[in-house]
Amino acid sequence: MDGCNALDQIYMVKRINSEHKDLLHDVSFDFFGKRMATCSSDQSVKIWDVDENGEWHCTASWKTHSASVWKVTWAHPEFGQVLATCSFDRTAAIWEETVVENSSSQTERVWVHKVSLVDSRTSVKDVKFAPKHLGLQLATCSSNGIIRIYEAPDVMNLTHWSLQNQIQCKISCSCLSWNPSTHRNHLPMIAVGSDDPSSSGGGKVFIFEYNDQTRDWSKVLTIMSMTDAVSDLCFAPNLGRKHHVLAVASEDLHIFTIKPSSNETSTSSGTPPTYNQVAHFTDHCCKVVNVAWNDLGTIVISSGDDGHVYLWMANYLGIWRRVGELKKDLSPPSDMASPPVEKSDLSPLPVDGNRINFRRFTQGRAPPTERPLDPKFAGAYY
Amino acid sequence: MDELVEYHKVNEMVIRDSSTRDCNMIACWQGGNKIMTFAPALPDNQDNFRQTGPVYLHNVQLNTDMEHPTSRKLINESHMVFASLQQMRKEVKDKSLDKSLLLKFSRKYRSILHSNFLEIRLKLEGEHENHEAGLEQQMKLYSMMELIWSLCEILFVENLPDGAVLLQLVEWCKWHFPLADELVQECTRSVDETPPASHPSYWDAVYALVLQGRVSEARDMLKLHPHYQTQVYDSFSSIDELLRKMPLFSFYQGQSTAEFEMKWRHWQDECLKRLHDGDFDTVIELKTICKILCGDEEVFHQLSELSGSWYRILITYLLYTNPTINLYDLHYHSKLCIDMYGGHTELSALDNILLAAFKFDVSQVIRECCIHLSNWWLPTHLTDLIYYSELIPNYSSENSSDLRDFLLVQYANAMSGVESLWDVVASYLASCSTESNHYLALYVQRIPLSSEKKVAKLLRLCEKHQLTTEAQSICKQMAMKALTNKRLGNALLWCIKSNDSSFAMYIADQMLTEYAQTGTFSNIDVIDYLGPTILMSERLTFLGKYRDFHRLHGEEKFEEAGRLLLNLLVSRIAPMELWLSLLMDALPLLDKDKIIYGVEETSSLLACLNTLDQQDKLFSKLSESEKRNHLQRIKHLRLSLTNNLARAIVS
């Protein structure tokens, strides 16, 4: 088992009990990787903070929606500690952590419900904050194919969000990604993927650009080669490149470069953007469900339905290659004690099935009322 | 040296999670080299499947090589060398530095590697049983890196004129493969019991010395043999003479190649003659030595066990057949030696790296190092060292990046998991050659702002590299943090640094609201230190001036205070909401014996009061009791002002 030794050294795995009562939908980290938000089918969101030893502690947990929470995402810390969530219950919500003084006059941090964005008539599938140079903006996409852009005109008052734009995609949307480029020649850009199952419906990835003149978003590009349902897509951090890099998770993993439209004339875009596929990997034997870039945009990570996670990297010639793999083992943990790398946290979950235990910090709304006593006990003397 | 291959294969790991029914798994980046994985719920199973057991997350840390405590020293020390190399380049303004300088830096790197290697070895010797499993591997890795580095140093950095490299290569062998020394030691150590010559490895020791070209040491060993007699000329004396007279080529002795080659041919002819004359037929071992001296291929085959590897036999072989070998001909001969050791199929990763070096293919060396070594240290620093000496062909196309930049980023990225190394990471990213610091800018945004001291350091870094937007963003975050903790003064300071006027106005408003509610300013002393930055926001200017008024009033400079107050009102700097408070502040001035406001000034004040009286919009916002209060005050003010006007006219 010499090989195993080498393995221990290279990887370290820590197991964390999420304490969620159902499977997770999304995990999101703040800008520094110091805080984590998890959301689950159990309708709640939990906030985790990491301590100096790298251990995660759940510091807040509350019920956010009345149905499964699909996505959770952090705003840039410039705007404070702000979260956005979206759910099957057709809403997206904004949450802010504020310091309050509790009854024993100690300061306490609580998450306050700021606003619910209720414009959607169907399930809101994804929610993403715009890169910070565009101000405090938020994009949502819903399963009936409408993308909505919201903006908070006053960043100090998050209870007021105005709906800036509504874009009709005419096809069920599953994911979106803002282009993070801060280059002044690059127009604000959003990529949207569709999970529409029919492969005859044409391209499933759309690129939208914001035009300053018309103050509107318009579709500038459809990646026609992507005819399979798209589960996730993500722009890479732009490193002063002239083109953008977009990773798309569909049946396979695709990586595209997108040349933005030239707007030297700054009138209605001169040439439309063009795209080029730089990598296409079929290593996942089934659907790819998730893609993510690391901070420096050098490694992309893709997760498949088959329990495999692959890491990809381009060498300096721009040739993409697989550099790592994580695999899930479903076998029962009979030899749990033997691998010392896994810190097993197998303490049984406290057995309480009722959801009343969730604390809610919803501003303006009364806490859930106590269940009335059964009438036959009402007058009893104890 | 098989572990190299293993490192390569091992980029694969298994996460045990039997808590969920489904086999799928999603991963997302935490940042640095950390990944969080979890079992996702399927999007379409809304409410018809409920998880029963606990739901786990797995925090995976990739490639923790750089977090090993032994790596810390390597990272920090090599960073110093790296930084001074960059500094030197900047000062000399010639990126391809002088060869002697490069050599100096290369040796510095190599000594760091060696000292790290020694340290780990010491640690391993100290604790026999319970040392960490990884430590031994680390040691092997370091020794390998040193081997590669020193070969590259000889071939790529030192690169003598005429390409005569053999003597350096012999030294390289001597330094890295101390087998001969070990054998000699083994023989001589047991001197009390048995004479060294009867030790079983006596002849092996002599062969090993001759193979490495260490003739004088070999002669010393031979002298220990009982049959060795100085008086009688026999086979021992004969070999001794041959060894003594063996010419050594050295560039520094001022010898010309032709001259040396003539000498060499002469000497080797003599060796061959004596071999054929049967000088050594009586002592078979001496015959073997003579065969080595003659460059007999067969004998190298026989002794291949003593040489150990193809590259060592290559150097011995060249030493005795082609001592003036040119750097560029090494490749041709290496093929022959590889065949001696089982051909190309038997080559390990390390062999491939060394072979590429012997081929003088720098890009291949770097490529192989990237693939096979478990960290980016060697390729990164080696590339940086020789990048500007035009050894590496420069590819550039739309999708490709600069090789040096690529490696610097990879190396920095591998370290970015260790938070305390942030300044080292930033320094490497800042050394990227692309015109603007995009990588640095990205990284700077991700550094946790854990303490004010760190933030100050970070801001200095931003200033040095002209990362203005990033610096402003950091200040803004600090301001936001202070604001949530209700430290308004601190928030104001940060917000002024970030040059955000609307945010400054917000904070100034907060301060004024606090004043309106409590009648005191809690953090007002900050205002006194602002200086000209106070002009950043109109509200802030007002706040500063208003503060001045209070100070003047306190110092009983009533005339100046009065003038200032009037100015604030007339110039409309003051927000309308505060006019009433300002006018009320004027009241005590009206009661003074000396007339402070003349006719004109009093009329202006009255005009202001009238304007305020007509602000229905403002008035309607107030509550009932406030409205009553408001009206009462206006009435009172009007009376006082009229009185003052009368007094002013009379006087």
PDB file of N, CA and C in Angstrom, chain B residues 492-526:
ATOM      1  N   LEU B 492     -15.622  56.154   8.694  1.00  0.00           N
ATOM      2  CA  LEU B 492     -15.408  57.378   7.926  1.00  0.00           C
ATOM      3  C   LEU B 492     -13.969  57.433   7.413  1.00  0.00           C
ATOM      4  N   LEU B 493     -13.025  57.067   8.261  1.00  0.00           N
ATOM      5  CA  LEU B 493     -11.623  57.080   7.868  1.00  0.00           C
ATOM      6  C   LEU B 493     -11.379  56.162   6.675  1.00  0.00           C
ATOM      7  N   TRP B 494     -11.911  54.938   6.767  1.00  0.00           N
ATOM      8  CA  TRP B 494     -11.709  53.984   5.675  1.00  0.00           C
ATOM      9  C   TRP B 494     -12.382  54.457   4.409  1.00  0.00           C
ATOM     10  N   CYS B 495     -13.542  55.060   4.602  1.00  0.00           N
ATOM     11  CA  CYS B 495     -14.311  55.444   3.438  1.00  0.00           C
ATOM     12  C   CYS B 495     -13.647  56.619   2.740  1.00  0.00           C
ATOM     13  N   ILE B 496     -12.964  57.461   3.493  1.00  0.00           N
ATOM     14  CA  ILE B 496     -12.224  58.555   2.862  1.00  0.00           C
ATOM     15  C   ILE B 496     -11.043  57.984   2.090  1.00  0.00           C
ATOM     16  N   LYS B 497     -10.425  56.963   2.644  1.00  0.00           N
ATOM     17  CA  LYS B 497      -9.324  56.311   1.923  1.00  0.00           C
ATOM     18  C   LYS B 497      -9.820  55.709   0.619  1.00  0.00           C
ATOM     19  N   SER B 498     -11.019  55.166   0.652  1.00  0.00           N
ATOM     20  CA  SER B 498     -11.524  54.521  -0.558  1.00  0.00           C
ATOM     21  C   SER B 498     -12.054  55.545  -1.547  1.00  0.00           C
ATOM     22  N   ASN B 499     -12.130  56.820  -1.130  1.00  0.00           N
ATOM     23  CA  ASN B 499     -12.502  57.905  -2.030  1.00  0.00           C
ATOM     24  C   ASN B 499     -13.920  57.729  -2.564  1.00  0.00           C
ATOM     25  N   ASP B 500     -14.798  57.269  -1.728  1.00  0.00           N
ATOM     26  CA  ASP B 500     -16.177  57.041  -2.143  1.00  0.00           C
ATOM     27  C   ASP B 500     -17.041  58.134  -1.521  1.00  0.00           C
ATOM     28  N   SER B 501     -17.401  59.138  -2.322  1.00  0.00           N
ATOM     29  CA  SER B 501     -18.054  60.303  -1.737  1.00  0.00           C
ATOM     30  C   SER B 501     -19.474  59.992  -1.283  1.00  0.00           C
ATOM     31  N   SER B 502     -20.166  59.121  -2.001  1.00  0.00           N
ATOM     32  CA  SER B 502     -21.554  58.868  -1.610  1.00  0.00           C
ATOM     33  C   SER B 502     -21.609  58.101  -0.296  1.00  0.00           C
ATOM     34  N   PHE B 503     -20.623  57.224  -0.125  1.00  0.00           N
ATOM     35  CA  PHE B 503     -20.564  56.470   1.120  1.00  0.00           C
ATOM     36  C   PHE B 503     -20.191  57.407   2.269  1.00  0.00           C
ATOM     37  N   ALA B 504     -19.285  58.350   1.995  1.00  0.00           N
ATOM     38  CA  ALA B 504     -18.889  59.322   3.011  1.00  0.00           C
ATOM     39  C   ALA B 504     -20.090  60.143   3.441  1.00  0.00           C
ATOM     40  N   MET B 505     -20.894  60.495   2.455  1.00  0.00           N
ATOM     41  CA  MET B 505     -22.089  61.276   2.757  1.00  0.00           C
ATOM     42  C   MET B 505     -23.033  60.483   3.645  1.00  0.00           C
ATOM     43  N   TYR B 506     -23.139  59.192   3.347  1.00  0.00           N
ATOM     44  CA  TYR B 506     -24.016  58.342   4.139  1.00  0.00           C
ATOM     45  C   TYR B 506     -23.560  58.321   5.594  1.00  0.00           C
ATOM     46  N   ILE B 507     -22.241  58.178   5.777  1.00  0.00           N
ATOM     47  CA  ILE B 507     -21.720  58.094   7.145  1.00  0.00           C
ATOM     48  C   ILE B 507     -21.872  59.436   7.856  1.00  0.00           C
ATOM     49  N   ALA B 508     -21.604  60.549   7.121  1.00  0.00           N
ATOM     50  CA  ALA B 508     -21.768  61.874   7.707  1.00  0.00           C
ATOM     51  C   ALA B 508     -23.214  62.074   8.142  1.00  0.00           C
ATOM     52  N   ASP B 509     -24.138  61.605   7.295  1.00  0.00           N
ATOM     53  CA  ASP B 509     -25.556  61.685   7.635  1.00  0.00           C
ATOM     54  C   ASP B 509     -25.866  60.933   8.910  1.00  0.00           C
ATOM     55  N   GLN B 510     -25.256  59.729   8.985  1.00  0.00           N
ATOM     56  CA  GLN B 510     -25.454  58.906  10.187  1.00  0.00           C
ATOM     57  C   GLN B 510     -25.001  59.654  11.425  1.00  0.00           C
ATOM     58  N   MET B 511     -23.853  60.343  11.292  1.00  0.00           N
ATOM     59  CA  MET B 511     -23.316  61.089  12.427  1.00  0.00           C
ATOM     60  C   MET B 511     -24.243  62.224  12.817  1.00  0.00           C
ATOM     61  N   LEU B 512     -24.771  62.921  11.793  1.00  0.00           N
ATOM     62  CA  LEU B 512     -25.664  64.050  12.074  1.00  0.00           C
ATOM     63  C   LEU B 512     -26.961  63.560  12.693  1.00  0.00           C
ATOM     64  N   THR B 513     -27.453  62.416  12.208  1.00  0.00           N
ATOM     65  CA  THR B 513     -28.671  61.860  12.797  1.00  0.00           C
ATOM     66  C   THR B 513     -28.441  61.561  14.262  1.00  0.00           C
ATOM     67  N   GLU B 514     -27.269  60.997  14.513  1.00  0.00           N
ATOM     68  CA  GLU B 514     -26.934  60.678  15.893  1.00  0.00           C
ATOM     69  C   GLU B 514     -26.932  61.960  16.729  1.00  0.00           C
ATOM     70  N   TYR B 515     -26.393  63.038  16.119  1.00  0.00           N
ATOM     71  CA  TYR B 515     -26.331  64.313  16.827  1.00  0.00           C
ATOM     72  C   TYR B 515     -27.725  64.837  17.088  1.00  0.00           C
ATOM     73  N   ALA B 516     -28.558  64.751  16.045  1.00  0.00           N
ATOM     74  CA  ALA B 516     -29.908  65.260  16.189  1.00  0.00           C
ATOM     75  C   ALA B 516     -30.653  64.513  17.280  1.00  0.00           C
ATOM     76  N   GLN B 517     -30.333  63.197  17.416  1.00  0.00           N
ATOM     77  CA  GLN B 517     -31.043  62.392  18.413  1.00  0.00           C
ATOM     78  C   GLN B 517     -30.493  62.593  19.810  1.00  0.00           C
ATOM     79  N   THR B 518     -29.166  62.600  19.928  1.00  0.00           N
ATOM     80  CA  THR B 518     -28.575  62.591  21.258  1.00  0.00           C
ATOM     81  C   THR B 518     -27.942  63.920  21.658  1.00  0.00           C
ATOM     82  N   GLY B 519     -27.712  64.794  20.653  1.00  0.00           N
ATOM     83  CA  GLY B 519     -27.098  66.070  20.972  1.00  0.00           C
ATOM     84  C   GLY B 519     -25.590  66.015  21.101  1.00  0.00           C
ATOM     85  N   THR B 520     -24.985  64.841  20.901  1.00  0.00           N
ATOM     86  CA  THR B 520     -23.521  64.747  20.957  1.00  0.00           C
ATOM     87  C   THR B 520     -23.003  63.987  19.749  1.00  0.00           C
ATOM     88  N   PHE B 521     -21.754  64.273  19.419  1.00  0.00           N
ATOM     89  CA  PHE B 521     -21.072  63.506  18.382  1.00  0.00           C
ATOM     90  C   PHE B 521     -20.177  62.492  19.071  1.00  0.00           C
ATOM     91  N   SER B 522     -20.296  61.219  18.712  1.00  0.00           N
ATOM     92  CA  SER B 522     -19.490  60.223  19.435  1.00  0.00           C
ATOM     93  C   SER B 522     -18.079  60.102  18.863  1.00  0.00           C
ATOM     94  N   ASN B 523     -17.956  60.202  17.566  1.00  0.00           N
ATOM     95  CA  ASN B 523     -16.625  59.989  16.973  1.00  0.00           C
ATOM     96  C   ASN B 523     -16.125  61.231  16.275  1.00  0.00           C
ATOM     97  N   ILE B 524     -16.558  62.399  16.774  1.00  0.00           N
ATOM     98  CA  ILE B 524     -16.343  63.610  16.007  1.00  0.00           C
ATOM     99  C   ILE B 524     -14.873  63.988  15.906  1.00  0.00           C
ATOM    100  N   ASP B 525     -14.048  63.529  16.840  1.00  0.00           N
ATOM    101  CA  ASP B 525     -12.635  63.912  16.801  1.00  0.00           C
ATOM    102  C   ASP B 525     -11.969  63.522  15.484  1.00  0.00           C
ATOM    103  N   VAL B 526     -12.534  62.485  14.817  1.00  0.00           N
ATOM    104  CA  VAL B 526     -11.992  62.076  13.521  1.00  0.00           C
ATOM    105  C   VAL B 526     -11.990  63.255  12.556  1.00  0.00           C
TER     106      VAL B 526
END
